[in-house]
XYZ file of C-alpha atoms in Angstrom:
341
model
C 102.710 34.551 81.129
C 106.651 33.971 79.910
C 107.066 31.857 77.180
C 110.565 29.980 76.637
C 111.852 31.075 73.073
C 112.081 28.593 70.485
C 114.978 27.644 68.210
C 114.832 26.085 64.668
C 117.340 24.627 62.440
C 116.917 24.933 58.732
C 118.916 22.407 56.567
C 120.330 23.254 53.293
C 117.729 21.243 51.594
C 115.050 23.440 53.055
C 117.184 26.678 51.994
C 117.166 25.216 48.451
C 113.534 24.466 48.363
C 112.754 28.116 49.484
C 114.822 29.686 47.082
C 114.794 27.377 43.950
C 113.341 29.212 40.792
C 112.759 32.363 42.459
C 115.627 34.467 41.208
C 113.529 37.615 40.261
C 111.879 37.561 43.692
C 115.066 36.994 45.501
C 116.661 39.865 43.588
C 113.872 42.042 44.874
C 114.501 41.017 48.342
C 118.221 42.117 47.768
C 117.303 45.353 46.149
C 114.971 46.094 49.263
C 117.869 45.550 51.643
C 120.072 47.830 49.538
C 117.387 50.556 49.893
C 117.240 49.992 53.777
C 121.140 50.212 53.793
C 121.220 53.396 51.701
C 118.620 55.224 53.928
C 120.413 54.251 57.146
C 118.099 51.345 58.297
C 120.829 48.899 58.977
C 123.852 48.233 60.988
C 126.796 46.580 59.099
C 129.986 46.609 61.021
C 133.196 45.306 59.620
C 133.730 41.659 59.046
C 136.015 39.764 61.248
C 138.587 37.335 59.621
C 139.920 34.447 61.404
C 143.113 33.484 59.635
C 145.665 30.591 60.067
C 149.392 30.906 60.102
C 149.810 27.437 58.707
C 147.161 27.701 55.990
C 147.427 31.399 54.725
C 145.027 30.632 51.881
C 142.266 29.591 54.244
C 139.935 31.753 56.601
C 136.559 31.954 58.362
C 134.880 35.283 58.424
C 132.194 36.618 60.869
C 129.564 39.134 59.285
C 127.450 40.445 62.118
C 124.533 42.791 60.996
C 121.175 44.231 61.662
C 118.488 45.370 59.498
C 115.321 47.247 60.376
C 111.975 47.944 58.318
C 109.774 44.864 57.459
C 112.977 42.580 57.709
C 113.444 43.336 61.450
C 116.234 40.996 62.308
C 119.565 40.844 63.766
C 122.083 38.063 62.852
C 125.634 36.626 62.175
C 127.005 34.631 59.133
C 130.062 32.504 59.735
C 131.429 31.569 56.711
C 134.665 29.609 55.941
C 136.761 29.613 52.697
C 139.274 26.692 52.415
C 140.319 26.608 48.620
C 142.123 23.197 49.287
C 138.530 21.658 49.552
C 138.044 21.615 45.945
C 140.888 19.261 45.197
C 139.175 16.899 47.707
C 135.876 17.304 45.794
C 133.819 19.438 48.022
C 132.949 22.974 47.632
C 135.442 25.754 48.778
C 132.975 27.426 51.216
C 130.766 26.464 53.900
C 128.476 28.639 56.028
C 125.827 28.843 58.843
C 123.766 31.786 59.781
C 121.918 32.768 62.905
C 119.134 35.021 63.340
C 118.397 36.945 66.334
C 115.204 38.448 67.663
C 115.050 42.209 67.875
C 113.071 42.539 70.649
C 114.866 40.148 73.154
C 118.128 39.473 71.267
C 117.559 35.650 71.539
C 118.680 33.534 68.492
C 115.653 32.025 66.875
C 117.151 30.169 63.868
C 120.162 28.639 62.677
C 120.192 28.100 58.767
C 122.543 26.365 56.415
C 124.091 29.429 54.597
C 126.595 28.550 51.893
C 123.497 28.874 49.465
C 122.273 31.774 51.268
C 125.616 33.530 50.881
C 125.761 32.426 47.043
C 122.357 33.550 46.517
C 122.670 36.937 47.898
C 125.968 37.346 45.932
C 124.459 36.307 42.594
C 121.347 38.443 43.365
C 123.362 41.559 44.010
C 125.467 40.797 40.768
C 122.434 40.463 38.774
C 120.737 43.568 40.211
C 123.942 45.680 39.466
C 124.235 44.182 36.095
C 120.548 45.273 35.379
C 120.708 48.805 36.923
C 124.227 49.318 35.330
C 123.089 48.137 31.793
C 120.111 50.703 32.234
C 122.524 53.443 33.123
C 124.659 52.593 29.958
C 121.540 52.174 27.772
C 121.793 48.745 26.636
C 122.074 45.092 27.840
C 125.180 42.990 27.096
C 124.602 39.967 24.884
C 128.171 38.541 25.248
C 129.207 37.394 28.826
C 132.624 35.932 29.917
C 133.497 34.283 33.181
C 136.696 34.556 34.811
C 136.604 31.564 37.540
C 134.107 28.911 37.184
C 133.134 27.940 40.431
C 129.825 27.707 42.506
C 129.445 31.680 42.597
C 129.986 31.654 38.767
C 127.255 29.087 38.393
C 124.843 31.096 40.645
C 125.549 34.551 39.104
C 124.686 32.948 35.725
C 121.550 31.436 36.968
C 120.435 34.808 38.343
C 121.361 36.760 35.170
C 119.148 34.442 33.248
C 116.468 34.525 35.856
C 116.494 38.307 35.533
C 115.949 38.309 31.658
C 119.313 38.301 30.454
C 120.032 36.514 27.022
C 123.561 35.780 25.877
C 124.618 35.007 22.287
C 127.908 34.196 23.163
C 129.615 33.019 26.488
C 133.238 32.514 27.367
C 135.033 30.709 30.159
C 138.502 31.178 31.800
C 139.778 29.015 34.801
C 143.466 28.193 35.869
C 142.244 24.626 36.161
C 141.205 23.234 32.797
C 139.055 20.469 34.186
C 136.820 23.117 36.091
C 136.667 25.163 32.770
C 135.328 22.010 30.844
C 132.849 21.067 33.776
C 131.637 24.863 33.529
C 131.399 24.585 29.727
C 129.051 21.281 30.052
C 126.954 23.257 32.509
C 126.337 26.093 30.030
C 125.876 24.202 27.230
C 122.994 22.271 28.858
C 121.411 25.603 30.031
C 122.296 28.253 27.412
C 121.714 28.195 23.600
C 124.681 30.541 22.843
C 128.219 29.311 21.726
C 130.423 28.528 24.728
C 134.400 29.251 24.216
C 137.145 28.333 26.460
C 139.898 31.015 26.570
C 143.460 30.272 27.607
C 143.974 33.503 29.522
C 141.823 36.104 31.227
C 143.037 39.078 28.963
C 141.871 37.097 26.004
C 138.595 36.421 27.401
C 138.193 40.041 28.556
C 138.737 41.553 25.134
C 135.944 39.370 23.561
C 133.054 39.882 25.756
C 130.888 42.930 26.861
C 129.856 41.630 30.260
C 132.537 40.249 32.318
C 132.167 38.229 35.706
C 135.166 37.645 37.943
C 134.416 35.116 40.578
C 138.067 33.701 41.378
C 139.913 33.313 44.684
C 142.908 35.561 43.568
C 144.599 37.332 46.341
C 146.275 40.116 44.309
C 145.626 41.705 40.831
C 146.310 39.519 37.968
C 144.689 41.516 35.078
C 147.091 44.532 34.412
C 146.843 45.721 30.842
C 144.496 48.600 30.372
C 144.043 47.873 26.607
C 141.942 44.870 27.815
C 139.210 47.317 28.736
C 139.563 49.252 25.549
C 135.838 48.145 24.382
C 134.352 49.531 27.877
C 132.849 46.506 28.980
C 130.587 46.188 32.135
C 132.636 44.120 34.837
C 130.905 42.460 37.869
C 134.151 42.410 39.992
C 132.771 39.797 42.486
C 136.112 38.688 43.839
C 137.361 42.145 44.246
C 141.130 41.511 43.826
C 141.570 40.691 40.085
C 142.099 44.089 38.596
C 145.195 46.187 38.780
C 144.858 49.884 40.313
C 145.431 51.564 37.061
C 142.273 49.610 35.488
C 140.369 50.709 38.476
C 141.295 54.351 38.176
C 140.524 54.738 34.522
C 137.129 53.285 34.914
C 133.506 54.059 36.386
C 133.386 52.483 39.555
C 130.382 51.417 41.684
C 130.520 49.724 45.028
C 128.084 48.273 47.498
C 129.607 50.412 50.412
C 132.540 52.649 50.149
C 133.966 52.301 53.714
C 133.725 48.481 53.388
C 135.111 48.032 49.990
C 138.218 50.510 50.738
C 139.970 47.892 53.026
C 141.708 44.272 53.009
C 143.883 45.045 49.933
C 140.886 45.111 47.422
C 141.515 46.547 43.932
C 139.420 49.727 45.069
C 141.518 50.020 48.200
C 144.796 49.544 46.278
C 143.655 52.197 43.815
C 142.814 54.607 46.889
C 146.271 53.947 48.066
C 147.941 54.656 44.758
C 145.710 57.951 44.068
C 145.463 59.240 47.691
C 141.602 59.729 47.077
C 138.409 58.166 46.443
C 137.190 60.369 43.694
C 137.274 57.502 41.234
C 134.302 56.087 42.829
C 131.067 57.105 41.162
C 128.788 56.047 43.953
C 127.184 52.896 45.394
C 124.646 50.685 44.177
C 121.874 52.401 46.205
C 122.935 55.651 44.506
C 122.404 53.929 41.198
C 118.996 52.810 42.396
C 118.142 56.259 43.681
C 119.117 57.726 40.356
C 121.649 60.213 41.807
C 124.947 59.333 39.951
C 125.825 60.598 36.510
C 125.854 58.286 33.432
C 129.202 56.862 32.504
C 130.928 58.466 29.482
C 132.870 56.101 27.323
C 134.535 54.121 30.229
C 134.629 50.701 31.530
C 131.786 50.158 34.385
C 133.109 48.074 37.289
C 130.914 46.925 40.115
C 132.981 45.851 43.215
C 130.962 44.530 46.220
C 132.624 43.690 49.426
C 129.624 41.629 50.428
C 127.281 43.159 52.980
C 125.980 41.130 55.840
C 122.588 42.712 55.616
C 121.852 41.017 52.303
C 122.620 37.694 53.938
C 120.158 38.619 56.845
C 117.290 39.723 54.205
C 117.502 36.534 52.271
C 117.950 34.185 55.380
C 114.663 36.036 56.850
C 112.990 35.501 53.514
C 113.958 31.780 53.880
C 112.831 31.509 57.358
C 109.536 33.018 56.732
C 108.830 30.561 53.795
C 109.752 27.523 55.787
C 107.742 28.802 58.922
C 104.645 29.186 56.580
C 105.067 25.711 55.183
C 104.863 24.418 58.906
C 108.117 22.712 58.420
C 110.221 24.302 61.044
C 112.455 21.840 62.823
C 112.670 23.281 66.344
C 115.064 21.931 69.032
C 113.137 21.131 72.122
C 114.534 22.574 75.431
C 117.284 24.392 73.407
C 117.128 27.264 76.051
C 116.930 25.302 79.268
C 117.686 27.125 82.541
C 115.169 30.232 81.996
C 114.360 30.860 85.580
C 116.187 33.793 86.878
C 116.741 32.053 90.491
C 116.658 28.469 89.417
């Protein structure tokens, strides 16, 4: 007997309840997604950008993807970035995510996804920090944040949730009030000293782990001497570092083809050098142990952001909400289901 597909809506409150205080567990979900991606069990096409001539700093991005294995789901994240929102007191980014059944193609859930997006970004960063620290032989004890928005907060949470302990913390943001707000957050959650720095360069020189979580559209850190102490850099915002800094460092990306486009710092470095040999490998290569150890260089992780990571975290959330019997289904969402009426 045929049964009409069901469709559920999962709210931000339910997403938060499913992921809160599970940093290590969700980092493992993201690790598994990278492993599936690295072994060819995913489809992850290019992202699609909707831009606006009258608002060049704003955009909405579609990330379609599919992931096999025990995750087994297709889907699409639709995420907007409107930087002017911050001045209005609301977050820059908003998002929804649709999950599709792999057998029928029918969508079966719509999830609020700004937290899912931030979570997969932070879990990816924490996974990279863990694995690359192991590759270097030691964990950093001093961390600096360039950019102090929601992503920076999530990354700090996920670093802490994966066992990182910091003696010193540094902050730089172009907006002093945002820097002070992040300082107050860190002082509530961290025992270490928290310092606000006037420039990104001053911050970079002072810490052994640097997190870039800005909205920079082009490189603003250009002096190679900033990296003379060979820090580990989580280059989450992708466009902060000049090509010269990329070319003189040990580079790991999430996906080479995805990262070499859209004016990212690695893309600019490729255009400058005419090759991609400056990329040591992907994060999956690091997980698989197939890359050489860095030799006296800065180590930079530049993730373009893979839609399969969003799908893996969203499916984790869906399964937890479904197991709790708190799925909010929409009656008759699919209505005209008879072929001939």
